[in-house]
GROMACS .gro file of C-alpha atoms in nm:
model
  264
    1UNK     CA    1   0.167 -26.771  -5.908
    2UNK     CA    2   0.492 -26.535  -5.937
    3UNK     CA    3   0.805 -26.712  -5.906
    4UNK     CA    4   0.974 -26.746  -5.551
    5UNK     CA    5   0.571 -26.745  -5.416
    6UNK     CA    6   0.457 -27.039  -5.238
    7UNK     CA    7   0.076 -27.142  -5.164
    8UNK     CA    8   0.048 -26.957  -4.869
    9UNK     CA    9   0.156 -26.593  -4.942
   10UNK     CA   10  -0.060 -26.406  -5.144
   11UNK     CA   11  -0.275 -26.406  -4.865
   12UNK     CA   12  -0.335 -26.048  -4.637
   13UNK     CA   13  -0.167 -26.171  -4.277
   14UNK     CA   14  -0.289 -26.152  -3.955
   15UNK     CA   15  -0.280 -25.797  -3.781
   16UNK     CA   16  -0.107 -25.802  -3.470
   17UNK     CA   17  -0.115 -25.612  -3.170
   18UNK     CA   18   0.152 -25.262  -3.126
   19UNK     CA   19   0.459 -25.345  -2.963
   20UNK     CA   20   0.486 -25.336  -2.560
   21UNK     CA   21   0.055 -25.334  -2.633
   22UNK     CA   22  -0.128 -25.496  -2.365
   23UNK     CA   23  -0.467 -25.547  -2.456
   24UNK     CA   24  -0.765 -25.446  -2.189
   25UNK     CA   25  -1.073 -25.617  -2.176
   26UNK     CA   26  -1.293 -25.354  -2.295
   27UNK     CA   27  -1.390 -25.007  -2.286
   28UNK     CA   28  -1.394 -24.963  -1.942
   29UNK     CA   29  -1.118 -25.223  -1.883
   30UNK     CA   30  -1.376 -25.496  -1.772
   31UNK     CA   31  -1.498 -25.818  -1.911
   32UNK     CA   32  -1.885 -25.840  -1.862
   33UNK     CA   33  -1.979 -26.201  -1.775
   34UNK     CA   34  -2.160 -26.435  -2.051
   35UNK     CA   35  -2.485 -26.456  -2.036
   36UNK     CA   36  -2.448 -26.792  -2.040
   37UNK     CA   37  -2.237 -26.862  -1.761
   38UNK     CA   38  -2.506 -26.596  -1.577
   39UNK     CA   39  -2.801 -26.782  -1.653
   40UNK     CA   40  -2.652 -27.089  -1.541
   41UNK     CA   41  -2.463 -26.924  -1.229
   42UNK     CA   42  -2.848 -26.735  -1.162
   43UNK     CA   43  -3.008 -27.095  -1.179
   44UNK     CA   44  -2.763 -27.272  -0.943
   45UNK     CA   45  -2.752 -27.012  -0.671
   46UNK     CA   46  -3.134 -27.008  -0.679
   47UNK     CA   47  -3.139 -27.402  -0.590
   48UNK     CA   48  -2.816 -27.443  -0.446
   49UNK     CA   49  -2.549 -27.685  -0.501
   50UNK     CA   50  -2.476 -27.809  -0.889
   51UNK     CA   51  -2.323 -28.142  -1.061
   52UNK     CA   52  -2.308 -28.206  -1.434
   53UNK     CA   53  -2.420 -28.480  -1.659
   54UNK     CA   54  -2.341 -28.587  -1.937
   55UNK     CA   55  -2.560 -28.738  -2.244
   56UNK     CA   56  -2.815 -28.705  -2.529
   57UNK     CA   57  -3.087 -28.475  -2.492
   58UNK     CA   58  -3.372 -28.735  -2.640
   59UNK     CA   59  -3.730 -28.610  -2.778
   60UNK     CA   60  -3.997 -28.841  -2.551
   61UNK     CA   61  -4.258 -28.846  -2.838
   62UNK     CA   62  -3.987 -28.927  -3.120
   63UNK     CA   63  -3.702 -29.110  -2.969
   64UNK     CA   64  -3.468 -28.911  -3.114
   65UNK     CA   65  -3.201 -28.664  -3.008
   66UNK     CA   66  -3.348 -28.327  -3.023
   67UNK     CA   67  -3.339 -28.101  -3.305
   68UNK     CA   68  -3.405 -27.751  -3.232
   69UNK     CA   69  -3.390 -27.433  -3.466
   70UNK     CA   70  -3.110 -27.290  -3.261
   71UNK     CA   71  -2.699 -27.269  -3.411
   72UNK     CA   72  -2.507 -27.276  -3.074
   73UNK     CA   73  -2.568 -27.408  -2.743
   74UNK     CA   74  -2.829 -27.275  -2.571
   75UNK     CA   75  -3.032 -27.402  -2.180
   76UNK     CA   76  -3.370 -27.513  -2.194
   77UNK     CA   77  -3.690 -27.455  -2.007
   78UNK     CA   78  -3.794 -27.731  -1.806
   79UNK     CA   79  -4.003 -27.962  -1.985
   80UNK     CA   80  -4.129 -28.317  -1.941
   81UNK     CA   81  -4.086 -28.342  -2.340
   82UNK     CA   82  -3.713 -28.447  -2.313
   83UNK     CA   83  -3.506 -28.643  -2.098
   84UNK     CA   84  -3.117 -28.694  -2.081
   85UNK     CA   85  -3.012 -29.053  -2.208
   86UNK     CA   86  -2.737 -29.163  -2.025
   87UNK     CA   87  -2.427 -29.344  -2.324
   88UNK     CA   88  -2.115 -29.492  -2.279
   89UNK     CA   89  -1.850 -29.189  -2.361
   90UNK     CA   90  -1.505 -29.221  -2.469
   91UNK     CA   91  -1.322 -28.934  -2.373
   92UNK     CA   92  -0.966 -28.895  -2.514
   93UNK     CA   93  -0.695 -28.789  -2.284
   94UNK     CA   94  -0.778 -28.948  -1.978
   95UNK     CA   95  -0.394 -29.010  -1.866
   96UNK     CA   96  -0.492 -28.628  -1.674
   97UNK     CA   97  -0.366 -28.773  -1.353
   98UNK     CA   98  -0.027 -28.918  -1.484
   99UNK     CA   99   0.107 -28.645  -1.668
  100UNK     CA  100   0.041 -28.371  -1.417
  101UNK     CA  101   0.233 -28.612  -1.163
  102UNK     CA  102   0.559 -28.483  -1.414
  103UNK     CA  103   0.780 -28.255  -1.195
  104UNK     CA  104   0.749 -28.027  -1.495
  105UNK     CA  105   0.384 -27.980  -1.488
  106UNK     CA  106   0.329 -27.629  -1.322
  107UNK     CA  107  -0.023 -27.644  -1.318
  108UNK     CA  108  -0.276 -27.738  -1.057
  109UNK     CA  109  -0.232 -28.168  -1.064
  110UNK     CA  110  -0.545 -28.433  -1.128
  111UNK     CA  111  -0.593 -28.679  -0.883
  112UNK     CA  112  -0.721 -28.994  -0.937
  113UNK     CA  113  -0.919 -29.276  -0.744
  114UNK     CA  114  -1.108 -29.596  -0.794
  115UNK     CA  115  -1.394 -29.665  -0.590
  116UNK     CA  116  -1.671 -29.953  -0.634
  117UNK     CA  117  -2.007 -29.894  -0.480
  118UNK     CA  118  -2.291 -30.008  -0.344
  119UNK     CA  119  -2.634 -29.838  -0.353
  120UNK     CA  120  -2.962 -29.995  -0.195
  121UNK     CA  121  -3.291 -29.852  -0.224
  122UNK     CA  122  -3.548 -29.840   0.075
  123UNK     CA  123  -3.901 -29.671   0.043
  124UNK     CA  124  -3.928 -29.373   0.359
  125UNK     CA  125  -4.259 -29.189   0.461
  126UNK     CA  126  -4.479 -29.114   0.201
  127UNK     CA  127  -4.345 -29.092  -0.157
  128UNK     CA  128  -4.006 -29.083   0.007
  129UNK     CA  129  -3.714 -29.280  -0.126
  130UNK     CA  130  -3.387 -29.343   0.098
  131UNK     CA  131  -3.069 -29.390  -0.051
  132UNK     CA  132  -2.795 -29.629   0.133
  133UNK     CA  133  -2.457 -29.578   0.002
  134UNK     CA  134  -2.123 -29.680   0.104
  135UNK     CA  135  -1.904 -29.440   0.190
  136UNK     CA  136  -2.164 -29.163   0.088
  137UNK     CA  137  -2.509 -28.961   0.183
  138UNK     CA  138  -2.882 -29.011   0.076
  139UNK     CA  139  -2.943 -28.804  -0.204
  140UNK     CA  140  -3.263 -28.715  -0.443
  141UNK     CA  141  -3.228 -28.549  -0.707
  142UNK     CA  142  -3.511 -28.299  -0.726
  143UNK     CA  143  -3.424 -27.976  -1.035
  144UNK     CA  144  -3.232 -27.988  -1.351
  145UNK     CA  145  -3.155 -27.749  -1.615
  146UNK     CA  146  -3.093 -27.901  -1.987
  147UNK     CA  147  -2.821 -27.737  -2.197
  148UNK     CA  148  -2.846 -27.895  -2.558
  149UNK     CA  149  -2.546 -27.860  -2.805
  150UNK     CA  150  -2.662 -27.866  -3.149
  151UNK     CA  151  -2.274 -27.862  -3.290
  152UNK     CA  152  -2.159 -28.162  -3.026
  153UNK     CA  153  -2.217 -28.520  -2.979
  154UNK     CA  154  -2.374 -28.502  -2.667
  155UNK     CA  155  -2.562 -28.240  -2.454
  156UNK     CA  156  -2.579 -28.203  -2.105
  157UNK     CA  157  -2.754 -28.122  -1.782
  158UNK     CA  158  -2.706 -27.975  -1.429
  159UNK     CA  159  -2.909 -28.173  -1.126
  160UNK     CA  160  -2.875 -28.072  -0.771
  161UNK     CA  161  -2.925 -28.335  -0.493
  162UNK     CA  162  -3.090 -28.278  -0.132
  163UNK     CA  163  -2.869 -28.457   0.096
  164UNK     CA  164  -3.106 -28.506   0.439
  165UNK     CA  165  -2.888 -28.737   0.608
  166UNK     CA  166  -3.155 -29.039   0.780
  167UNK     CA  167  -3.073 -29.390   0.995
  168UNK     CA  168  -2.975 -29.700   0.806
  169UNK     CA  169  -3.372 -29.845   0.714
  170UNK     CA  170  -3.472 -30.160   0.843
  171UNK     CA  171  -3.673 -30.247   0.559
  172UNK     CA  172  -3.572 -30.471   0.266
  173UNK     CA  173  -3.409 -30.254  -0.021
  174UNK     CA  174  -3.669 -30.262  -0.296
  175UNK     CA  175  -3.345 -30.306  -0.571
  176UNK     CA  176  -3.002 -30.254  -0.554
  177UNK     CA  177  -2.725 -30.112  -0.799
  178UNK     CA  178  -2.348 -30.195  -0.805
  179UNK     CA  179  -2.126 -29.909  -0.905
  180UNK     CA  180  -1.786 -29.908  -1.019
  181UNK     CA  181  -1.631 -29.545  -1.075
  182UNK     CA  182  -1.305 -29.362  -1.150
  183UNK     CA  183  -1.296 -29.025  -1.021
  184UNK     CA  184  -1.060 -28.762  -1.151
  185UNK     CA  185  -1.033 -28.450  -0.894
  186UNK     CA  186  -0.882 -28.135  -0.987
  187UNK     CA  187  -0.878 -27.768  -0.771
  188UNK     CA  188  -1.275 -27.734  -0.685
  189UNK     CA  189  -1.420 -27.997  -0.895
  190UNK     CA  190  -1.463 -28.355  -0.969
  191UNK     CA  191  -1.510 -28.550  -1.262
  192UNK     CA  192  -1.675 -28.909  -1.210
  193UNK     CA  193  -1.702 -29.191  -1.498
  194UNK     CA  194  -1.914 -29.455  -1.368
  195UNK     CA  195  -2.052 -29.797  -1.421
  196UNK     CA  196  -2.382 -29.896  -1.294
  197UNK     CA  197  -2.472 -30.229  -1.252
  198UNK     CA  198  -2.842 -30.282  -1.153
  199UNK     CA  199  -2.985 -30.569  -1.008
  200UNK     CA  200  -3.278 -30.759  -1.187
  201UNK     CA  201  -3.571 -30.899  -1.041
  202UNK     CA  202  -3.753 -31.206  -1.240
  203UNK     CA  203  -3.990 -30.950  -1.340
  204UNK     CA  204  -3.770 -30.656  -1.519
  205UNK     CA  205  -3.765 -30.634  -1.880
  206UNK     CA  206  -3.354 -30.710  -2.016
  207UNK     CA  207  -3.269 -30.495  -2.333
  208UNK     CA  208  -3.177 -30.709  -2.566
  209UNK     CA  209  -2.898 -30.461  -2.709
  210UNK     CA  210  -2.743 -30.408  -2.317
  211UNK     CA  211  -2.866 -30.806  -2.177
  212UNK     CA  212  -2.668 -30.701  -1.863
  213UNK     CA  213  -2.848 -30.376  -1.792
  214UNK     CA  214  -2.512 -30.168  -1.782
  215UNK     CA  215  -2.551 -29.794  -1.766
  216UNK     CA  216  -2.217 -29.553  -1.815
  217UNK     CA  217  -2.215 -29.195  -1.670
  218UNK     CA  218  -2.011 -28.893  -1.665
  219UNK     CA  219  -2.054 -28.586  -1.399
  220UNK     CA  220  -1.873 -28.288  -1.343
  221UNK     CA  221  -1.907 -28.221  -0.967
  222UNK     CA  222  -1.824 -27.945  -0.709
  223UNK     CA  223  -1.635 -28.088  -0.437
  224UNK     CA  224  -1.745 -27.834  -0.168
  225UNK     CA  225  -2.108 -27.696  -0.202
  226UNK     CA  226  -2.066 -27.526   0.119
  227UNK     CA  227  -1.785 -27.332  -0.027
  228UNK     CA  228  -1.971 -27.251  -0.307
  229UNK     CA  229  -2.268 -27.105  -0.111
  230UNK     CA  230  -1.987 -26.933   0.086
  231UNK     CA  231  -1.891 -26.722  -0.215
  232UNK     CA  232  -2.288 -26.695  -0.331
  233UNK     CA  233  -2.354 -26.578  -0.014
  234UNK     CA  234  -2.124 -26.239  -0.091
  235UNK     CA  235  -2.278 -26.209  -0.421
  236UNK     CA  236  -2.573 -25.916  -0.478
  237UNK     CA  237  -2.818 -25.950  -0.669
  238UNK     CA  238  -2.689 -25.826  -1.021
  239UNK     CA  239  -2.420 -26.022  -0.954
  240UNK     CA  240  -2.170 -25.728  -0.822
  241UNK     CA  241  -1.886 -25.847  -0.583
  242UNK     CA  242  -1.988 -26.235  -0.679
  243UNK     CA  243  -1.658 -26.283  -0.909
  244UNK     CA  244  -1.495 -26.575  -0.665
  245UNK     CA  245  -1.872 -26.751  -0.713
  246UNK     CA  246  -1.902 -26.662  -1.079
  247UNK     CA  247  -1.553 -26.756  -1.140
  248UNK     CA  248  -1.604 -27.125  -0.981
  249UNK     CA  249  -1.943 -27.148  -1.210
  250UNK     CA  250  -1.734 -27.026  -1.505
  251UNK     CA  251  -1.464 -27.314  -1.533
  252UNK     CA  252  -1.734 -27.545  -1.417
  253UNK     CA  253  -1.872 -27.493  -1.737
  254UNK     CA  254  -1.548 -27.478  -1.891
  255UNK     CA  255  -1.449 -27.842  -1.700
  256UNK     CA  256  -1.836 -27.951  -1.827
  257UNK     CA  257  -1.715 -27.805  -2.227
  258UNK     CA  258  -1.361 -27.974  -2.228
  259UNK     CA  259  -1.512 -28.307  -2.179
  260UNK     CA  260  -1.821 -28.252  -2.404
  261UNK     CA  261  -1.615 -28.106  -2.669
  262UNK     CA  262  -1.385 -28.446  -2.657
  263UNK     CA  263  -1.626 -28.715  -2.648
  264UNK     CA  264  -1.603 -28.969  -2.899
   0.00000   0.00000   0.00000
């Protein structure tokens, strides 16, 4: 190295933009939507309604976390191969709520709230199951799509519940689950971290690595699916004039990336 040179400069610099040079999106001055956010936007509108979950993407016939010949993250077909295995996540950061309370945020603020729960389980006409929840409607969760991250800790996947709302059942609840949950809401979406607590009858098998059955979960919610159908509803079929629905399913994805890309 030449005298007066340090580490650092021999190296070509970055190029930078003209002065006064705002840069367009493209060609044509427009940014075309990712195919990923499309696919997942396409799948969504087609069963209406979307939450997020966050996991392990595990192989049914080897136990294991998936490992597919793929470099980035990519959505699955539906397949009864794999199924999404539900960990205790450590997210850094989660003081969201406290520091956008400063009176120099100027950003849209977190809210924060602490619920505990109560779920009971009731069996309904035919291979029915009802749902009694404090506070909150039956729900079944009937379609997923898997999205697996080969370069992440965890993966993830988007369910959509049925809510048919039904009368409190008579019957004895078949098992219970406590659930204690923090919920972060920000603009259009929620983000839940909860802790289930399910009941044990003399018969149920206790893991001897989790003796009290606990079960950690993290979702990325829309607050208002109505809303959302709202702005799906103005949305053709290529997806022209669908940029206020496309836009909500873009930084639900980016919500869903922030926390996957942060878990410990």
């Amino acid at each position: 190295m030449g005298k007066g040179h340090s580490a650092g400069q021999g190296s070509r610099p970055l190029p930078q933009p003209l002065p006064g040079l705002i840069l367009e999106p493209s060609i044509i001055n427009a940014e075309p939507l990712d195919e990923f956010i499309r696919e997942i936007a396409d799948w969504i509108l087609r069963i209406a309604g979307g939450r997020a979950k966050i996991g392990i993407l595990t192989d049914s016939r080897t136990g294991k976390r998936l490992n597919l010949p793929v470099l980035c993250e990519t959505s699955l077909l539906k397949s009864s191969d794999y199924f999404l295995q539900t960990i205790l996540i450590y997210v850094s950061n989660l003081m969201w709520p406290f520091k956008t309370a400063s009176s120099s945020h100027q950003h849209s603020r977190v809210h924060y709230a602490h619920t505990k729960l109560i779920d009971s389980f009731h069996s309904g006409p035919g291979s029915q199951k009802i749902r009694v929840t404090t506070d909150e409607k039956t729900g079944v969760v009937k379609e997923y799509l898997n999205v697996y991250s080969p370069k992440r800790k965890v993966d993830w996947r988007i369910s959509v519940n049925a809510e048919t709302p039904a009368p409190k059942p008579t019957t004895n609840a078949t098992h219970t689950r406590r659930k204690d949950r923090i919920t972060y809401t920000h603009q259009a979406f929620q983000i839940d971290l909860t802790q289930v607590m399910p009941s044990h009858s003399s018969t149920s098998k206790v893991d001897p690595s989790n003796p009290q059955g606990y079960l950690h979960e993290l979702e990325v919610e829309f607050r208002d699916p109505r809303e959302l159908m709202r702005l799906a509803a103005m949305r053709g079929g290529d997806g022209e004039s669908g940029y206020g629905y496309d836009e909500l399913v873009r930084v639900f994805v980016n919500n869903v990336h922030i926390l996957v890309r942060n878990a410990l």
